[in-house]
């Protein structure tokens, strides 16, 4: 499996998600919309309807992905490997994150604040039309930090421990949270299960990020000691139990302050400040964050492959692992589809 994950990661870095191809996450989003409409009509309790939605989407995504893999593996082994790579590739968003933040950076460098705000609005939920240059840069850095976990470390983590099906199930959890996990009147109860499951699913990956980000900061020539300091001090200040961890690590590494007041749908919202304002946030900090993101992604893959290889060699007796069973006859691809 580490070969498939490695290839999928390289494809993600090189090409990102092709816009012309139907992305699985978009399909999951359509399913969520239809299921929400149906369940709201069928189940009077909003919280119970939301629990059913979360269960249907997550388990449905896992089972559909797993059966798809079984289907292609049974046709031909090499075809199953190819489909595994494609599924893991679609679960990652390293290149897309760097592309979108790069668009914000380019607009800021050219002095086009209006376009920078517009580009930022594509990747954040807050209102951007009144933000100044410093606030645009800070918003870009914050969403980059959060997406280190959501778009890179967490999908890789679940791919390493559970293969393509679990990676895609994680993406369904993440998509549910982004669509119904809001704390507003419409989704406070309906999105309760989705929001809490997302917190649970990201708990371990966020703590892995706490280990990786200071290392990445050091390799990028940033203040890794301050990254650790701010991470310990401010990592749990965020309303989310997970989002504050990468934000604090990045803020400390760059010597900037993130968080504070923002506006969502014309409603003011306040988050605690994270980090110390050793200097003002500027667009150069976006470039530094992007470098840390890339290095963190590479470290995540290398660590995952190392653990997987060690685990594979320690379980050469044939214990079930991830998608299938250890195959001692295949030195390059360690897994064969189990019989059913």
Tab-separated table of C-alpha atoms in Angstrom:
chain	number	residue	atom	x	y	z
A	1	UNK	CA	0.000	0.000	0.000
A	2	UNK	CA	2.862	2.420	0.624
A	3	UNK	CA	3.658	2.330	-3.098
A	4	UNK	CA	0.116	3.389	-4.013
A	5	UNK	CA	0.139	6.165	-1.414
A	6	UNK	CA	3.520	7.424	-2.578
A	7	UNK	CA	2.428	7.538	-6.218
A	8	UNK	CA	-0.875	9.206	-5.292
A	9	UNK	CA	0.996	11.870	-3.323
A	10	UNK	CA	3.379	12.563	-6.208
A	11	UNK	CA	0.413	12.933	-8.572
A	12	UNK	CA	-1.265	15.301	-6.126
A	13	UNK	CA	1.888	17.435	-5.934
A	14	UNK	CA	2.418	17.459	-9.698
A	15	UNK	CA	-1.083	17.965	-11.103
A	16	UNK	CA	-3.626	18.429	-8.312
A	17	UNK	CA	-7.282	17.708	-8.870
A	18	UNK	CA	-8.208	17.953	-12.566
A	19	UNK	CA	-11.136	20.361	-12.913
A	20	UNK	CA	-12.673	18.407	-15.797
A	21	UNK	CA	-12.918	15.119	-13.877
A	22	UNK	CA	-15.919	14.420	-11.608
A	23	UNK	CA	-14.406	14.617	-8.135
A	24	UNK	CA	-15.663	12.057	-5.574
A	25	UNK	CA	-16.095	14.806	-2.969
A	26	UNK	CA	-18.515	16.621	-5.285
A	27	UNK	CA	-20.478	13.384	-5.626
A	28	UNK	CA	-20.526	13.033	-1.848
A	29	UNK	CA	-21.756	16.622	-1.616
A	30	UNK	CA	-24.659	15.903	-3.964
A	31	UNK	CA	-25.592	12.840	-1.896
A	32	UNK	CA	-25.525	14.944	1.274
A	33	UNK	CA	-27.880	17.514	-0.257
A	34	UNK	CA	-30.425	14.913	-1.362
A	35	UNK	CA	-30.218	12.955	1.886
A	36	UNK	CA	-30.649	16.128	3.931
A	37	UNK	CA	-33.850	17.030	2.105
A	38	UNK	CA	-35.243	13.508	2.482
A	39	UNK	CA	-34.289	13.026	6.130
A	40	UNK	CA	-35.662	16.403	7.218
A	41	UNK	CA	-39.032	15.332	5.819
A	42	UNK	CA	-38.948	11.797	7.221
A	43	UNK	CA	-37.571	12.391	10.735
A	44	UNK	CA	-39.080	15.096	12.993
A	45	UNK	CA	-36.049	15.295	15.307
A	46	UNK	CA	-33.327	17.371	13.655
A	47	UNK	CA	-30.554	15.814	15.740
A	48	UNK	CA	-31.715	12.283	14.950
A	49	UNK	CA	-32.037	13.149	11.261
A	50	UNK	CA	-28.475	14.485	11.342
A	51	UNK	CA	-27.223	11.299	12.998
A	52	UNK	CA	-28.859	9.229	10.257
A	53	UNK	CA	-27.343	11.501	7.595
A	54	UNK	CA	-23.851	11.122	9.035
A	55	UNK	CA	-24.213	7.350	9.346
A	56	UNK	CA	-25.562	6.899	5.822
A	57	UNK	CA	-22.950	9.094	4.146
A	58	UNK	CA	-19.872	7.836	6.017
A	59	UNK	CA	-20.691	4.128	5.931
A	60	UNK	CA	-22.095	4.432	2.423
A	61	UNK	CA	-18.896	6.082	1.205
A	62	UNK	CA	-16.712	3.453	2.852
A	63	UNK	CA	-18.723	0.497	1.535
A	64	UNK	CA	-19.063	1.932	-1.974
A	65	UNK	CA	-15.322	2.602	-2.174
A	66	UNK	CA	-14.424	-0.812	-0.789
A	67	UNK	CA	-16.741	-2.648	-3.183
A	68	UNK	CA	-15.377	-0.613	-6.077
A	69	UNK	CA	-11.875	-1.737	-5.135
A	70	UNK	CA	-12.966	-5.364	-4.837
A	71	UNK	CA	-14.601	-5.164	-8.257
A	72	UNK	CA	-11.477	-3.851	-10.000
A	73	UNK	CA	-9.049	-6.068	-8.085
A	74	UNK	CA	-11.044	-9.130	-9.143
A	75	UNK	CA	-10.923	-8.059	-12.793
A	76	UNK	CA	-7.162	-7.533	-12.714
A	77	UNK	CA	-4.648	-6.908	-9.956
A	78	UNK	CA	-2.974	-4.024	-11.782
A	79	UNK	CA	-6.358	-2.385	-12.377
A	80	UNK	CA	-7.127	-2.544	-8.667
A	81	UNK	CA	-3.787	-0.922	-7.894
A	82	UNK	CA	-4.548	1.870	-10.367
A	83	UNK	CA	-7.976	2.540	-8.856
A	84	UNK	CA	-6.446	2.554	-5.353
A	85	UNK	CA	-3.960	5.204	-6.457
A	86	UNK	CA	-6.705	7.321	-8.032
A	87	UNK	CA	-8.892	7.183	-4.912
A	88	UNK	CA	-6.039	8.176	-2.585
A	89	UNK	CA	-5.013	10.885	-5.059
A	90	UNK	CA	-8.504	12.392	-4.873
A	91	UNK	CA	-8.428	12.340	-1.068
A	92	UNK	CA	-5.417	14.691	-1.003
A	93	UNK	CA	-5.414	18.412	-1.739
A	94	UNK	CA	-1.829	19.615	-1.342
A	95	UNK	CA	-1.474	21.086	-4.829
A	96	UNK	CA	-4.938	22.646	-4.752
A	97	UNK	CA	-4.232	24.317	-1.403
A	98	UNK	CA	-0.933	25.720	-2.660
A	99	UNK	CA	-2.576	26.836	-5.908
A	100	UNK	CA	-5.397	28.696	-4.154
A	101	UNK	CA	-3.126	30.398	-1.621
A	102	UNK	CA	-0.757	31.218	-4.468
A	103	UNK	CA	-3.589	33.024	-6.240
A	104	UNK	CA	-4.164	35.167	-3.152
A	105	UNK	CA	-0.440	35.881	-2.906
A	106	UNK	CA	-0.158	36.843	-6.584
A	107	UNK	CA	-3.011	39.331	-6.272
A	108	UNK	CA	-1.478	40.895	-3.162
A	109	UNK	CA	1.928	41.199	-4.817
A	110	UNK	CA	0.379	42.948	-7.808
A	111	UNK	CA	-1.423	45.382	-5.507
A	112	UNK	CA	-4.883	44.137	-6.500
A	113	UNK	CA	-6.549	43.956	-3.085
A	114	UNK	CA	-10.007	43.477	-4.590
A	115	UNK	CA	-8.878	40.372	-6.492
A	116	UNK	CA	-7.003	39.113	-3.429
A	117	UNK	CA	-10.219	39.323	-1.418
A	118	UNK	CA	-12.088	37.481	-4.154
A	119	UNK	CA	-9.449	34.753	-4.329
A	120	UNK	CA	-9.479	34.384	-0.547
A	121	UNK	CA	-13.271	34.005	-0.525
A	122	UNK	CA	-12.831	30.769	-2.501
A	123	UNK	CA	-11.082	29.070	0.411
A	124	UNK	CA	-12.534	30.650	3.565
A	125	UNK	CA	-16.018	30.953	5.032
A	126	UNK	CA	-15.625	34.477	6.410
A	127	UNK	CA	-16.688	37.657	4.648
A	128	UNK	CA	-13.720	39.076	2.747
A	129	UNK	CA	-15.046	42.219	1.025
A	130	UNK	CA	-13.889	44.607	3.785
A	131	UNK	CA	-10.536	43.017	4.651
A	132	UNK	CA	-7.311	44.982	4.351
A	133	UNK	CA	-4.061	43.505	3.000
A	134	UNK	CA	-2.877	42.306	6.405
A	135	UNK	CA	-6.223	40.658	7.169
A	136	UNK	CA	-6.288	38.940	3.773
A	137	UNK	CA	-2.807	37.548	4.381
A	138	UNK	CA	-3.752	36.390	7.884
A	139	UNK	CA	-6.903	34.698	6.602
A	140	UNK	CA	-4.898	32.928	3.923
A	141	UNK	CA	-2.367	31.687	6.479
A	142	UNK	CA	-5.092	30.507	8.863
A	143	UNK	CA	-6.873	28.444	6.220
A	144	UNK	CA	-3.537	27.025	5.035
A	145	UNK	CA	-2.741	25.932	8.581
A	146	UNK	CA	-6.135	24.309	9.078
A	147	UNK	CA	-5.957	22.539	5.730
A	148	UNK	CA	-2.586	21.012	6.564
A	149	UNK	CA	-4.659	18.671	8.732
A	150	UNK	CA	-7.902	18.441	6.726
A	151	UNK	CA	-6.383	18.187	3.276
A	152	UNK	CA	-3.041	16.468	3.811
A	153	UNK	CA	-2.153	14.837	7.132
A	154	UNK	CA	-5.575	13.373	7.972
A	155	UNK	CA	-6.248	11.780	4.543
A	156	UNK	CA	-2.719	10.351	4.543
A	157	UNK	CA	-3.177	9.040	8.086
A	158	UNK	CA	-6.378	7.204	7.190
A	159	UNK	CA	-4.926	5.938	3.920
A	160	UNK	CA	-1.958	4.487	5.794
A	161	UNK	CA	-4.034	2.774	8.486
A	162	UNK	CA	-7.068	1.762	6.416
A	163	UNK	CA	-6.344	2.103	2.717
A	164	UNK	CA	-8.295	4.029	0.068
A	165	UNK	CA	-11.736	3.193	1.477
A	166	UNK	CA	-10.976	4.691	4.887
A	167	UNK	CA	-9.314	7.730	3.312
A	168	UNK	CA	-12.448	8.411	1.286
A	169	UNK	CA	-14.655	7.804	4.336
A	170	UNK	CA	-12.644	10.507	6.086
A	171	UNK	CA	-13.266	12.868	3.169
A	172	UNK	CA	-16.991	12.209	3.552
A	173	UNK	CA	-16.760	13.211	7.230
A	174	UNK	CA	-14.878	16.359	6.280
A	175	UNK	CA	-17.421	17.179	3.573
A	176	UNK	CA	-20.323	16.659	5.970
A	177	UNK	CA	-18.757	19.081	8.429
A	178	UNK	CA	-18.176	21.696	5.725
A	179	UNK	CA	-21.794	21.432	4.534
A	180	UNK	CA	-23.884	20.897	7.675
A	181	UNK	CA	-21.514	21.309	10.623
A	182	UNK	CA	-22.456	24.930	11.308
A	183	UNK	CA	-23.559	26.344	14.647
A	184	UNK	CA	-26.429	28.376	13.261
A	185	UNK	CA	-30.187	28.022	13.585
A	186	UNK	CA	-30.525	25.690	10.594
A	187	UNK	CA	-27.701	23.303	11.455
A	188	UNK	CA	-27.087	23.566	15.211
A	189	UNK	CA	-28.949	20.305	15.861
A	190	UNK	CA	-28.985	18.773	12.390
A	191	UNK	CA	-25.226	19.146	11.994
A	192	UNK	CA	-24.362	18.117	15.559
A	193	UNK	CA	-23.286	14.572	14.653
A	194	UNK	CA	-21.282	15.650	11.615
A	195	UNK	CA	-19.426	18.393	13.479
A	196	UNK	CA	-18.553	16.149	16.415
A	197	UNK	CA	-17.493	13.248	14.210
A	198	UNK	CA	-15.197	15.615	12.303
A	199	UNK	CA	-13.606	16.682	15.595
A	200	UNK	CA	-13.075	13.031	16.528
A	201	UNK	CA	-11.694	12.096	13.100
A	202	UNK	CA	-9.193	14.971	13.162
A	203	UNK	CA	-8.085	14.494	16.769
A	204	UNK	CA	-5.107	12.207	16.089
A	205	UNK	CA	-4.062	13.846	12.772
A	206	UNK	CA	-4.000	17.265	14.469
A	207	UNK	CA	-1.676	15.889	17.161
A	208	UNK	CA	0.520	14.388	14.456
A	209	UNK	CA	0.636	17.875	12.929
A	210	UNK	CA	1.869	19.165	16.292
A	211	UNK	CA	4.893	16.892	15.891
A	212	UNK	CA	5.501	17.566	12.205
A	213	UNK	CA	5.046	21.341	11.957
A	214	UNK	CA	7.935	22.387	14.238
A	215	UNK	CA	10.209	20.018	12.298
A	216	UNK	CA	9.004	21.496	9.007
A	217	UNK	CA	9.493	25.002	10.421
A	218	UNK	CA	13.080	24.148	11.337
A	219	UNK	CA	13.767	22.751	7.863
A	220	UNK	CA	12.320	25.935	6.341
A	221	UNK	CA	14.566	28.133	8.467
A	222	UNK	CA	11.791	29.416	10.728
A	223	UNK	CA	11.598	29.712	14.513
A	224	UNK	CA	10.789	26.113	15.456
A	225	UNK	CA	11.365	26.730	19.175
A	226	UNK	CA	8.782	29.512	19.189
A	227	UNK	CA	6.521	27.229	17.158
A	228	UNK	CA	6.625	24.689	19.992
A	229	UNK	CA	6.163	27.421	22.601
A	230	UNK	CA	3.080	28.967	20.971
A	231	UNK	CA	1.690	25.524	20.155
A	232	UNK	CA	1.783	24.576	23.843
A	233	UNK	CA	0.405	27.923	24.983
A	234	UNK	CA	-2.252	28.685	22.368
A	235	UNK	CA	-3.003	25.368	20.671
A	236	UNK	CA	-6.235	24.886	22.601
A	237	UNK	CA	-7.497	28.477	22.439
A	238	UNK	CA	-9.393	27.880	19.197
A	239	UNK	CA	-13.122	26.983	19.454
A	240	UNK	CA	-12.253	23.807	17.547
A	241	UNK	CA	-10.265	21.208	19.527
A	242	UNK	CA	-8.072	20.636	16.473
A	243	UNK	CA	-7.811	23.762	14.307
A	244	UNK	CA	-5.873	25.763	16.878
A	245	UNK	CA	-2.975	23.305	16.859
A	246	UNK	CA	-1.659	23.929	13.317
A	247	UNK	CA	-2.546	27.625	13.545
A	248	UNK	CA	-0.522	28.004	16.742
A	249	UNK	CA	2.427	26.102	15.279
A	250	UNK	CA	2.452	28.296	12.160
A	251	UNK	CA	1.928	31.533	14.104
A	252	UNK	CA	4.841	30.693	16.381
A	253	UNK	CA	7.129	29.718	13.524
A	254	UNK	CA	6.459	32.984	11.680
A	255	UNK	CA	6.330	35.237	14.747
A	256	UNK	CA	2.859	36.548	13.922
A	257	UNK	CA	-0.559	36.712	15.563
A	258	UNK	CA	-3.605	35.002	14.060
A	259	UNK	CA	-7.253	34.769	15.109
A	260	UNK	CA	-9.233	37.646	16.546
A	261	UNK	CA	-12.436	39.189	15.171
A	262	UNK	CA	-13.912	38.244	11.799
A	263	UNK	CA	-17.288	38.424	10.057
A	264	UNK	CA	-19.394	35.535	8.762
A	265	UNK	CA	-22.502	36.354	6.704
A	266	UNK	CA	-22.503	39.902	8.123
A	267	UNK	CA	-22.394	38.551	11.699
A	268	UNK	CA	-19.351	39.443	13.798
A	269	UNK	CA	-17.480	36.531	15.340
A	270	UNK	CA	-14.568	36.618	17.759
A	271	UNK	CA	-11.865	33.993	18.149
A	272	UNK	CA	-9.057	34.264	20.698
A	273	UNK	CA	-5.755	35.561	19.386
A	274	UNK	CA	-3.129	32.909	18.668
A	275	UNK	CA	0.563	33.804	18.706
A	276	UNK	CA	2.496	36.957	19.550
A	277	UNK	CA	2.659	39.921	17.140
A	278	UNK	CA	6.438	40.065	16.836
A	279	UNK	CA	5.806	41.630	13.433
A	280	UNK	CA	2.876	42.531	11.224
A	281	UNK	CA	1.454	39.833	8.982
A	282	UNK	CA	2.493	40.408	5.366
A	283	UNK	CA	2.141	38.542	2.085
A	284	UNK	CA	5.662	37.124	2.422
A	285	UNK	CA	4.303	35.076	5.319
A	286	UNK	CA	1.988	33.327	2.846
A	287	UNK	CA	5.053	32.135	0.928
A	288	UNK	CA	6.657	30.910	4.149
A	289	UNK	CA	3.471	29.081	5.120
A	290	UNK	CA	3.296	27.407	1.712
A	291	UNK	CA	6.850	26.134	2.127
A	292	UNK	CA	6.005	24.757	5.563
A	293	UNK	CA	2.886	23.100	4.100
A	294	UNK	CA	4.919	21.383	1.392
A	295	UNK	CA	7.641	20.195	3.752
A	296	UNK	CA	5.011	18.982	6.246
A	297	UNK	CA	3.318	16.978	3.503
A	298	UNK	CA	6.604	15.332	2.512
A	299	UNK	CA	7.426	14.517	6.143
A	300	UNK	CA	3.951	13.005	6.591
A	301	UNK	CA	4.406	10.693	3.614
A	302	UNK	CA	7.928	9.664	4.615
A	303	UNK	CA	6.842	8.948	8.192
A	304	UNK	CA	3.815	6.991	7.036
A	305	UNK	CA	5.817	4.886	4.597
A	306	UNK	CA	8.443	4.190	7.263
A	307	UNK	CA	5.848	3.020	9.784
A	308	UNK	CA	4.025	0.983	7.150
A	309	UNK	CA	7.192	-0.752	6.002
A	310	UNK	CA	8.198	-1.544	9.575
A	311	UNK	CA	4.694	-2.833	10.300
A	312	UNK	CA	4.707	-4.882	7.106
A	313	UNK	CA	7.987	-6.578	7.873
A	314	UNK	CA	6.942	-7.248	11.467
A	315	UNK	CA	3.706	-8.880	10.301
A	316	UNK	CA	5.168	-11.136	7.613
A	317	UNK	CA	3.331	-14.071	9.176
A	318	UNK	CA	0.308	-13.065	7.124
A	319	UNK	CA	-1.885	-11.115	9.530
A	320	UNK	CA	-4.595	-9.042	7.902
A	321	UNK	CA	-3.456	-5.455	7.452
A	322	UNK	CA	-5.331	-2.548	5.894
A	323	UNK	CA	-7.085	-3.499	2.668
A	324	UNK	CA	-5.849	-7.064	2.412
A	325	UNK	CA	-3.206	-9.538	3.499
A	326	UNK	CA	0.558	-9.430	3.435
A	327	UNK	CA	1.853	-11.046	0.265
A	328	UNK	CA	5.418	-12.294	0.642
A	329	UNK	CA	5.573	-13.117	-3.066
A	330	UNK	CA	5.252	-9.452	-4.025
A	331	UNK	CA	8.191	-7.357	-2.788
A	332	UNK	CA	6.863	-4.106	-4.241
A	333	UNK	CA	3.149	-4.271	-3.478
A	334	UNK	CA	2.537	-5.818	-0.097
A	335	UNK	CA	-1.171	-6.513	-0.315
A	336	UNK	CA	-3.493	-8.903	-2.030
A	337	UNK	CA	-7.251	-8.633	-1.980
A	338	UNK	CA	-8.760	-11.052	0.553
A	339	UNK	CA	-11.128	-13.766	-0.644
A	340	UNK	CA	-14.837	-13.336	0.079
